[in-house]
Coordinates of C-alpha atoms in Angstrom, one line a residue:
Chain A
X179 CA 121.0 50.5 144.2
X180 CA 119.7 52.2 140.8
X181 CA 116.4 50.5 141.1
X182 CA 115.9 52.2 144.1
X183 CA 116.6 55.4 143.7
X184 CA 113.6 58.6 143.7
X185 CA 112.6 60.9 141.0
X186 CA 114.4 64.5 142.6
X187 CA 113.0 67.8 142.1
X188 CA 115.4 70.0 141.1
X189 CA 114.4 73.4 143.4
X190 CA 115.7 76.9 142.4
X191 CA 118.1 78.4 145.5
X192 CA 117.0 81.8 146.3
X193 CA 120.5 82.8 144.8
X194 CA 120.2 80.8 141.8
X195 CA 116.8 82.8 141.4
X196 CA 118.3 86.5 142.6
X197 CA 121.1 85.8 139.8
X198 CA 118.1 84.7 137.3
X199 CA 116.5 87.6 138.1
X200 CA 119.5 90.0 137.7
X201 CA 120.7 88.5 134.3
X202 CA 117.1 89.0 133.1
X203 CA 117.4 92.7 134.5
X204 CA 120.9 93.1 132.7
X205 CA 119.8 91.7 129.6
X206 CA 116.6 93.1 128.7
X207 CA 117.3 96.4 129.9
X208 CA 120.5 96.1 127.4
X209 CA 118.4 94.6 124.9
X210 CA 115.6 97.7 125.2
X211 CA 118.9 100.3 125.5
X212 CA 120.3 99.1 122.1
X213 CA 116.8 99.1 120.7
X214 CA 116.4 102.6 121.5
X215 CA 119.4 103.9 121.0
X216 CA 120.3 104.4 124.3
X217 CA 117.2 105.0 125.8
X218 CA 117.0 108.4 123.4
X219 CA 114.8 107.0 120.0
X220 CA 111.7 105.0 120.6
X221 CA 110.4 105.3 116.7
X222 CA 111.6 103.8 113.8
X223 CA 111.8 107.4 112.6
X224 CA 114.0 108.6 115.5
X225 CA 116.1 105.6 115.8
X226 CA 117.3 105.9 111.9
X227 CA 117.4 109.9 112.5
X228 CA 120.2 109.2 116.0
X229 CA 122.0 106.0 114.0
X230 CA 122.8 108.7 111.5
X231 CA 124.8 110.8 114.1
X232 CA 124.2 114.1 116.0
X233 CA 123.6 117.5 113.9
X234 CA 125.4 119.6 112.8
X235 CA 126.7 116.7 110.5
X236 CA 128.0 117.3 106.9
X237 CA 125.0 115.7 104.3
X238 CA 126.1 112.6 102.6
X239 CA 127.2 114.3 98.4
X240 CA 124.4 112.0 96.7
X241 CA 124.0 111.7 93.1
X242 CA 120.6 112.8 91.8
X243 CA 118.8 112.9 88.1
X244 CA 116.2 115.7 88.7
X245 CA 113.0 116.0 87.0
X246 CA 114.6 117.4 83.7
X247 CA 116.9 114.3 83.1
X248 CA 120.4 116.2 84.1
X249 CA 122.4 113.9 86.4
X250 CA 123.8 116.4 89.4
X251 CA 125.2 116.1 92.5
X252 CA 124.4 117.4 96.5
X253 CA 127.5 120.0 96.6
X254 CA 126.6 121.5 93.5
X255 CA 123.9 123.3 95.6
X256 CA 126.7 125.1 98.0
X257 CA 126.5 128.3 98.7
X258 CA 122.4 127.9 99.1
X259 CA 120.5 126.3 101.6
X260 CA 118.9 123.1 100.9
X261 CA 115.6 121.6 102.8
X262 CA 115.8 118.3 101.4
X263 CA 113.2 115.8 102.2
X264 CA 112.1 112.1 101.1
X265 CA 108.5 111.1 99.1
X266 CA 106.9 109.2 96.6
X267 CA 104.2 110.6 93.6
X268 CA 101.7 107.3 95.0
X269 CA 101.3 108.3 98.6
X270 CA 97.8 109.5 99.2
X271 CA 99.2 110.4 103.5
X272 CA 101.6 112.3 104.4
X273 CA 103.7 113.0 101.0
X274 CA 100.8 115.4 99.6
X275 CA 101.0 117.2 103.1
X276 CA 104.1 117.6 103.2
X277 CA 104.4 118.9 99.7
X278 CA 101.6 120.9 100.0
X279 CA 103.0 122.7 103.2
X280 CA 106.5 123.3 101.6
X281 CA 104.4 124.7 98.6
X282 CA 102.5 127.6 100.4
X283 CA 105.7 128.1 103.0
X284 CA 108.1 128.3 99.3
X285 CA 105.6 130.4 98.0
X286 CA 105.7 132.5 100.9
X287 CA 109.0 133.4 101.1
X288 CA 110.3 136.7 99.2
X289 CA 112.5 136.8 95.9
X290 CA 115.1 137.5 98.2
X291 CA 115.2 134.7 100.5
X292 CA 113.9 132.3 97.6
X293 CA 117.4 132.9 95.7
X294 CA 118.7 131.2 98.9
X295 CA 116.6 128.2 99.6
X296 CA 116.7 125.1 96.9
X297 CA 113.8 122.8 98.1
X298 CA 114.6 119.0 97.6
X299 CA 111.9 116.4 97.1
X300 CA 114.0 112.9 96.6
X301 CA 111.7 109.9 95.7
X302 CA 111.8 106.9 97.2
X303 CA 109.7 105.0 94.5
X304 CA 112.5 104.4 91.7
X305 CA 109.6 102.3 89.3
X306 CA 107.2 104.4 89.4
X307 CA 108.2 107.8 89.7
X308 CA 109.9 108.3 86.5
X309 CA 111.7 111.6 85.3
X310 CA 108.1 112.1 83.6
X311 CA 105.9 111.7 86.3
X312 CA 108.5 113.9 88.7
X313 CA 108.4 116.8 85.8
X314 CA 104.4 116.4 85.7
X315 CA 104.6 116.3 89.7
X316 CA 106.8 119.8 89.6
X317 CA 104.5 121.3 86.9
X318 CA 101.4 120.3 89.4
X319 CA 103.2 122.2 92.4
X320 CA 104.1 125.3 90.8
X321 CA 106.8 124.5 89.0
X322 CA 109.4 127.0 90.8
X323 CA 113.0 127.4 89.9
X324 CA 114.1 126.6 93.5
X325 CA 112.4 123.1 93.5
X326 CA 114.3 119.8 92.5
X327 CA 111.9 116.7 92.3
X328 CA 114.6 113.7 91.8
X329 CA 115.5 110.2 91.4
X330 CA 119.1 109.1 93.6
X331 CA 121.1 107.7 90.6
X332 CA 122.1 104.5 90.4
X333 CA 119.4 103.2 92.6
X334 CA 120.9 104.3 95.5
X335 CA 118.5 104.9 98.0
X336 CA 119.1 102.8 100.3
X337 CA 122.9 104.3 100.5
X338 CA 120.7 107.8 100.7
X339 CA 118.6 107.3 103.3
X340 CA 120.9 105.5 106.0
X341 CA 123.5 108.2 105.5
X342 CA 120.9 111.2 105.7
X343 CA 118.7 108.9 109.0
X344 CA 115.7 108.1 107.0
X345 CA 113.6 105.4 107.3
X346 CA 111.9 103.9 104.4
X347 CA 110.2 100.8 104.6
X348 CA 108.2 99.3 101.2
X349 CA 106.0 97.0 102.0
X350 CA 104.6 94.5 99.9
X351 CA 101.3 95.6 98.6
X352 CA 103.3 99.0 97.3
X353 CA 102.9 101.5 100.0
X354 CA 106.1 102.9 101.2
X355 CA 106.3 103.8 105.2
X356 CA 109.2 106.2 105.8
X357 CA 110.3 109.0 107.6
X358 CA 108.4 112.5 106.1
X359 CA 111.2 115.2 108.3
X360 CA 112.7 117.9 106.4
X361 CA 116.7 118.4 106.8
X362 CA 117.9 121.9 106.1
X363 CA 121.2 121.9 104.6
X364 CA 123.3 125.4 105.1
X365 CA 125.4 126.4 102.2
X366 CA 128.5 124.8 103.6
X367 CA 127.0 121.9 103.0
X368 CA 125.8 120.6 106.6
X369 CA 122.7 119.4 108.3
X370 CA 122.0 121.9 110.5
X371 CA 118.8 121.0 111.7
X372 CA 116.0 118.8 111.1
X373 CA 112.6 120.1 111.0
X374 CA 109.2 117.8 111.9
X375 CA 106.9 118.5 109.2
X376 CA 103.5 118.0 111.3
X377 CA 104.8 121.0 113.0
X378 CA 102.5 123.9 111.2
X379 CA 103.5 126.1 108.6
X380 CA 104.3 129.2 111.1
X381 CA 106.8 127.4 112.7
X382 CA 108.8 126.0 109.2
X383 CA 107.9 129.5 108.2
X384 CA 110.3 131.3 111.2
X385 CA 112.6 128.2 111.3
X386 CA 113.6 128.8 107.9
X387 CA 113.3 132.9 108.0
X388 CA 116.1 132.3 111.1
X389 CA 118.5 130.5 108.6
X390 CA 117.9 132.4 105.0
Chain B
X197 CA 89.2 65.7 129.9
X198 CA 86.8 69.1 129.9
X199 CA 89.7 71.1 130.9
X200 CA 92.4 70.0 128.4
X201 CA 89.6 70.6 125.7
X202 CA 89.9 73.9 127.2
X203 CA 93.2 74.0 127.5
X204 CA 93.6 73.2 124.0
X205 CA 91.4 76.1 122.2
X206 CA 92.7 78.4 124.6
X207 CA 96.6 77.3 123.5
X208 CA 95.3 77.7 119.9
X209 CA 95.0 81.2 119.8
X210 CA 98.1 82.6 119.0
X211 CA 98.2 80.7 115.8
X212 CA 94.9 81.7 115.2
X213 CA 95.9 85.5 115.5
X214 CA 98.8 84.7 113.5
X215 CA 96.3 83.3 110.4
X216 CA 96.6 86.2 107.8
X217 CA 93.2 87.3 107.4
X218 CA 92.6 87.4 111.3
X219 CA 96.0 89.4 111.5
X220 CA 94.6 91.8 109.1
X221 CA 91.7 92.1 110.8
X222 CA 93.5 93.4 114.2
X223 CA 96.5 95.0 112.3
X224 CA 93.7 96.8 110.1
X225 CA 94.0 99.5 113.1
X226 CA 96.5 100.5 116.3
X227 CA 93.7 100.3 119.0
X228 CA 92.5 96.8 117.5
X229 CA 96.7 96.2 117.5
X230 CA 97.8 97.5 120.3
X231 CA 95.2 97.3 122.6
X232 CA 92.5 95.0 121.9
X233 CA 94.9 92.3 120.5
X234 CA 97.2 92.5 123.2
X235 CA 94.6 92.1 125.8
X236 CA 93.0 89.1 124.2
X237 CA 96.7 87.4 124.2
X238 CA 97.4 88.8 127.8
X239 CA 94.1 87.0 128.9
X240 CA 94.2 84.5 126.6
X241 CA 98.0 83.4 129.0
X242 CA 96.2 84.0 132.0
X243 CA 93.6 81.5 131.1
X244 CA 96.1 78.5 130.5
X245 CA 98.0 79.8 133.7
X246 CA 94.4 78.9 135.6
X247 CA 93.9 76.1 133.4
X248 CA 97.3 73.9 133.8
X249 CA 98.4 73.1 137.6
X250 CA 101.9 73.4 136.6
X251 CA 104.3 73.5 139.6
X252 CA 105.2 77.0 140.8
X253 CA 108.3 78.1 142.6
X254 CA 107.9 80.9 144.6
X255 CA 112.0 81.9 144.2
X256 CA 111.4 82.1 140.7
X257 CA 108.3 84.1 141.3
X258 CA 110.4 87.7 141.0
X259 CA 112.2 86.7 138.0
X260 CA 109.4 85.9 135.6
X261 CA 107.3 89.3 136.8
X262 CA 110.8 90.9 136.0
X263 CA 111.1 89.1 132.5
X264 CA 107.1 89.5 132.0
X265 CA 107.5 93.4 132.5
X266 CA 110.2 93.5 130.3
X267 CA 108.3 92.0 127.6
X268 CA 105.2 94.3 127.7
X269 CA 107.8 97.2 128.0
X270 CA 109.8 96.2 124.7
X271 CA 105.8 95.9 123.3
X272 CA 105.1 99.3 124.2
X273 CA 107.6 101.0 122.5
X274 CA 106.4 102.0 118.9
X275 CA 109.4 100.8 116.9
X276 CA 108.5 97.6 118.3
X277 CA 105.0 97.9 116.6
X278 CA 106.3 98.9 113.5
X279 CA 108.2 96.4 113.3
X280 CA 105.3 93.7 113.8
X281 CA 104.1 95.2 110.9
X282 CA 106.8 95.2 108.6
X283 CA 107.7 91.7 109.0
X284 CA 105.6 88.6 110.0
X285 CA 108.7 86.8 112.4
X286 CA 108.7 90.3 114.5
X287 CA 104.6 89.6 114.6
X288 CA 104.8 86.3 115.2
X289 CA 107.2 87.0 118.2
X290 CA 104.8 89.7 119.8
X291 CA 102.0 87.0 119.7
X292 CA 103.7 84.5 121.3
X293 CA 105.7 86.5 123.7
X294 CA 102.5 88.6 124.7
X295 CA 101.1 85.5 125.4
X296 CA 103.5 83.9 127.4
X297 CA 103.7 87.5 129.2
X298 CA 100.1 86.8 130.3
X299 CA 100.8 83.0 131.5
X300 CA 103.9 84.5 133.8
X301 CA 101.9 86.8 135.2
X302 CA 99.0 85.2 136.6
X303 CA 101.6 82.2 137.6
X304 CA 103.2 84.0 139.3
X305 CA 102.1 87.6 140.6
X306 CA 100.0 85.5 143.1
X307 CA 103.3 84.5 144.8
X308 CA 105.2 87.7 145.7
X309 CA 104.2 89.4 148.6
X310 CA 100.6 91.5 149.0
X311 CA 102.5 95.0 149.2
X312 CA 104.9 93.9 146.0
X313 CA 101.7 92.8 144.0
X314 CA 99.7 96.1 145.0
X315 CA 103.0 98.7 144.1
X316 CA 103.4 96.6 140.5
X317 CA 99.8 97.0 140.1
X318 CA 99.4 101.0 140.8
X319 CA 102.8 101.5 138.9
X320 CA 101.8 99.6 135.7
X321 CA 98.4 100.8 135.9
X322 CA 99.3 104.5 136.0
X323 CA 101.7 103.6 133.1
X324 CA 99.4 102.7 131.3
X325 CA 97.3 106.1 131.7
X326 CA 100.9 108.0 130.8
X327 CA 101.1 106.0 127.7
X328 CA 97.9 106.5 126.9
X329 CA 98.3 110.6 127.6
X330 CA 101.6 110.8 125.8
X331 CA 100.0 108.2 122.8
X332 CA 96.8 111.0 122.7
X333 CA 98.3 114.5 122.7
X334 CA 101.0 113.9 120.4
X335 CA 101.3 116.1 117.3
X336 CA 103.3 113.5 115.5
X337 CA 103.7 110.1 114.3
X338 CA 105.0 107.4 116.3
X339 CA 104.1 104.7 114.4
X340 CA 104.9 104.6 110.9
X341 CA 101.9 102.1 110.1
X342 CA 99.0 104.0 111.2
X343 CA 97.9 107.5 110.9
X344 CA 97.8 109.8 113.5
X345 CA 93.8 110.3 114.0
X346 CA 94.4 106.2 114.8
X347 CA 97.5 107.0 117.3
X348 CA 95.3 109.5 119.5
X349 CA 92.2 107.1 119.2
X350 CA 94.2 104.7 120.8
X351 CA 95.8 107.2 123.4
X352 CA 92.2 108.3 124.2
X353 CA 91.2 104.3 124.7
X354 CA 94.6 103.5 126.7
X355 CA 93.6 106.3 129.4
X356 CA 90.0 104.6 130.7
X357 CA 91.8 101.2 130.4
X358 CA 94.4 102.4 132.7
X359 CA 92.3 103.9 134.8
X360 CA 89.8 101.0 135.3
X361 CA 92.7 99.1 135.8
X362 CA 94.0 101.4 139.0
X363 CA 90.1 101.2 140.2
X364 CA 90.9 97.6 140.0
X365 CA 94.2 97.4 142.2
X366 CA 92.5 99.7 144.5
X367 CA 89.1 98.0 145.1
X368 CA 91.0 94.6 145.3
X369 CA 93.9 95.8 147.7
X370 CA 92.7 95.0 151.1
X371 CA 92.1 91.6 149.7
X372 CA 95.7 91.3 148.4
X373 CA 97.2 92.7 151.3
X374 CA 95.8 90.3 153.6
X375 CA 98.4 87.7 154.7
X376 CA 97.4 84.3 152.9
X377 CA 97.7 80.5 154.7
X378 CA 100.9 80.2 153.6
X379 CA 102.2 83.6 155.4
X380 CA 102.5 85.6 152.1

């Protein structure tokens, strides 16, 4: 009879709990493994960096407008080495470090091994660094020959920095998180090595005396 | 009636770390993030764990430590943090997931075995020292959000935590390890 029937409890078997526990075990360690690239990138900045692919890896041939206006492109600087590296004028953290270190390490370097080296500081900010404010930025820093302060044409940043393993991030009261590493590009037109800029200046000093 | 009052502020607290200006507050820096935040949710599950007499199944008991471990290990990782801070869903899922991390855990740690509770103890508690090592003598930025005098201060404030914590498991291990009525 319905009427007489009692409320049942419905108990977990231990297998029905051993198989819980398992699928948990499958799934979130799968869920961490894709998260972190297979266990290998656990920042946002290493995870981009490894999505991009393993080094030596050709560079993506971007289109840039540099700080004089003239529209160029990546391969036009074959045949030199390129230490390219993302910024924006506004940053008051690690964009004037960063500059400043490339500054005394460029600055450092002889004749010789300057005629090599191109040094490539790609904004990230496309309203408000403007050809203008990049050429005032380059005059500020020394304004070397060797130095490119640019724009990507065509607003395409994003395309930029997923194919180069950069991660940029604006948030929304106009600070821009991203990646601050330095790619070295030889003059066949490859990454051949990507260089942490907290490192100190020494080390960029004798990683890029080992290339030039 | 005293204890659902309870209950009820206690359950309120995720949305009230999810209001905007207490959010700022605790996102302002990565100890207050990381560490203090977390702990208040962590605590804040444990305290409607006690508070509701919800049924327990001890064959269940292994799965949801499994599933809260998971959780805080997913939390730990830094992209995970930045990502709480780039977008409010990923923030509002650390809240409530640290939270509900905290209610599996005191439901049911209690019911695996003394010498199971004691090893997951020691082992998360040193993690957390590691963590807290590997968070303080790093030369570079691990999370994009905060700088990195605010990544070693909260290294340096992980260590003691994880070491009280150890003191902790160690002090209150003859205590766990002694068989209970119920033969665990």
């Amino acid at each position: 009879m319905p009427g007489n029937r009692q409320p049942t409890t419905i108990v977990p078997t231990r297998f029905a709990a051993l198989l819980v526990c398992l699928l948990l075990l499958g799934g979130g360690g799968g869920v961490v493994y894709a998260w972190t690239w297979g266990f290998s990138a656990f920042t946002s900045y290493s995870y981009a960096l490894s999505k991009a692919g393993p080094l030596p890896r050709l560079a993506p041939d971007i289109s840039f407008v540099d700080q004089f206006g003239h529209e160029r492109q990546l391969a036009s600087l074959r045949g030199r080495h390129v230490l390219l590296h993302v910024f924006y004028g506004s940053c008051l953290t690690i964009c004037p470090i960063v500059i400043e270190e490339l500054r005394e390490v460029y600055s450092g370097l002889s004749a010789a091994q300057r005629s090599k080296l191109v040094i490539m500081s790609i904004s990230v900010d496309a309203l408000r660094d403007t050809t203008e404010r990049l050429l005032d930025l380059w005059r500020e820093e020394g304004a070397f020959a060797g130095w490119i302060m640019a724009q990507p044409a065509d607003n395409s940043i994003d395309r930029v920095t997923k194919e180069f393993g950069i991660w940029v991030f604006t948030k929304s009261d106009g600070t821009i998180n991203h990646s601050a590493d330095l790619f070295l590009i030889d003059p066949t037109g490859r990454i051949v090595r990507v260089i942490s800029p907290q490192s100190n200046n020494d080390r960029l000093r004798s990683d890029l005396e080992k290339y030039l | 009636m005293k204890n659902i009052c309870k209950l009820l502020i206690v359950a309120l607290l995720p949305a009230l770390l999810l209001l905007p200006r207490v959010d700022a507050v605790f996102s302002a820096t990565m100890p207050r993030k990381a560490l203090a935040e977390s702990l208040l949710l962590l605590l804040g599950g444990c305290a409607v764990s006690r508070l509701c007499p919800w049924r327990r199944w001890a064959a269940l008991a292994p799965s949801a430590v499994v599933a809260a471990t998971l959780l805080l290990l997913f939390w730990m990782i830094p992209r995970s943090i930045d990502f709480t801070q780039s977008y409010s869903s990923a923030n509002a899922l650390f809240v409530i997931s640290l939270f509900g991390t905290g209610l599996l855990l005191s439901h049911y740690l209690p019911l695996l075995p003394g010498v199971a509770r004691v090893a997951y103890a020691l082992y998360f508690s040193s993690m957390i020292v590691a963590l807290g090592l590997l968070y303080a003598c790093q030369s570079t930025l691990l999370c994009s959000a905060y700088t990195l005098e605010d990544q070693h201060a909260f290294g340096w404030m992980l260590v003691p935590v994880g070491l009280l914590a150890y003191l902790f498991v160690l002090v209150s291990m003859p205590r766990w390890l002694v068989p209970s009525a119920n033969g665990r």
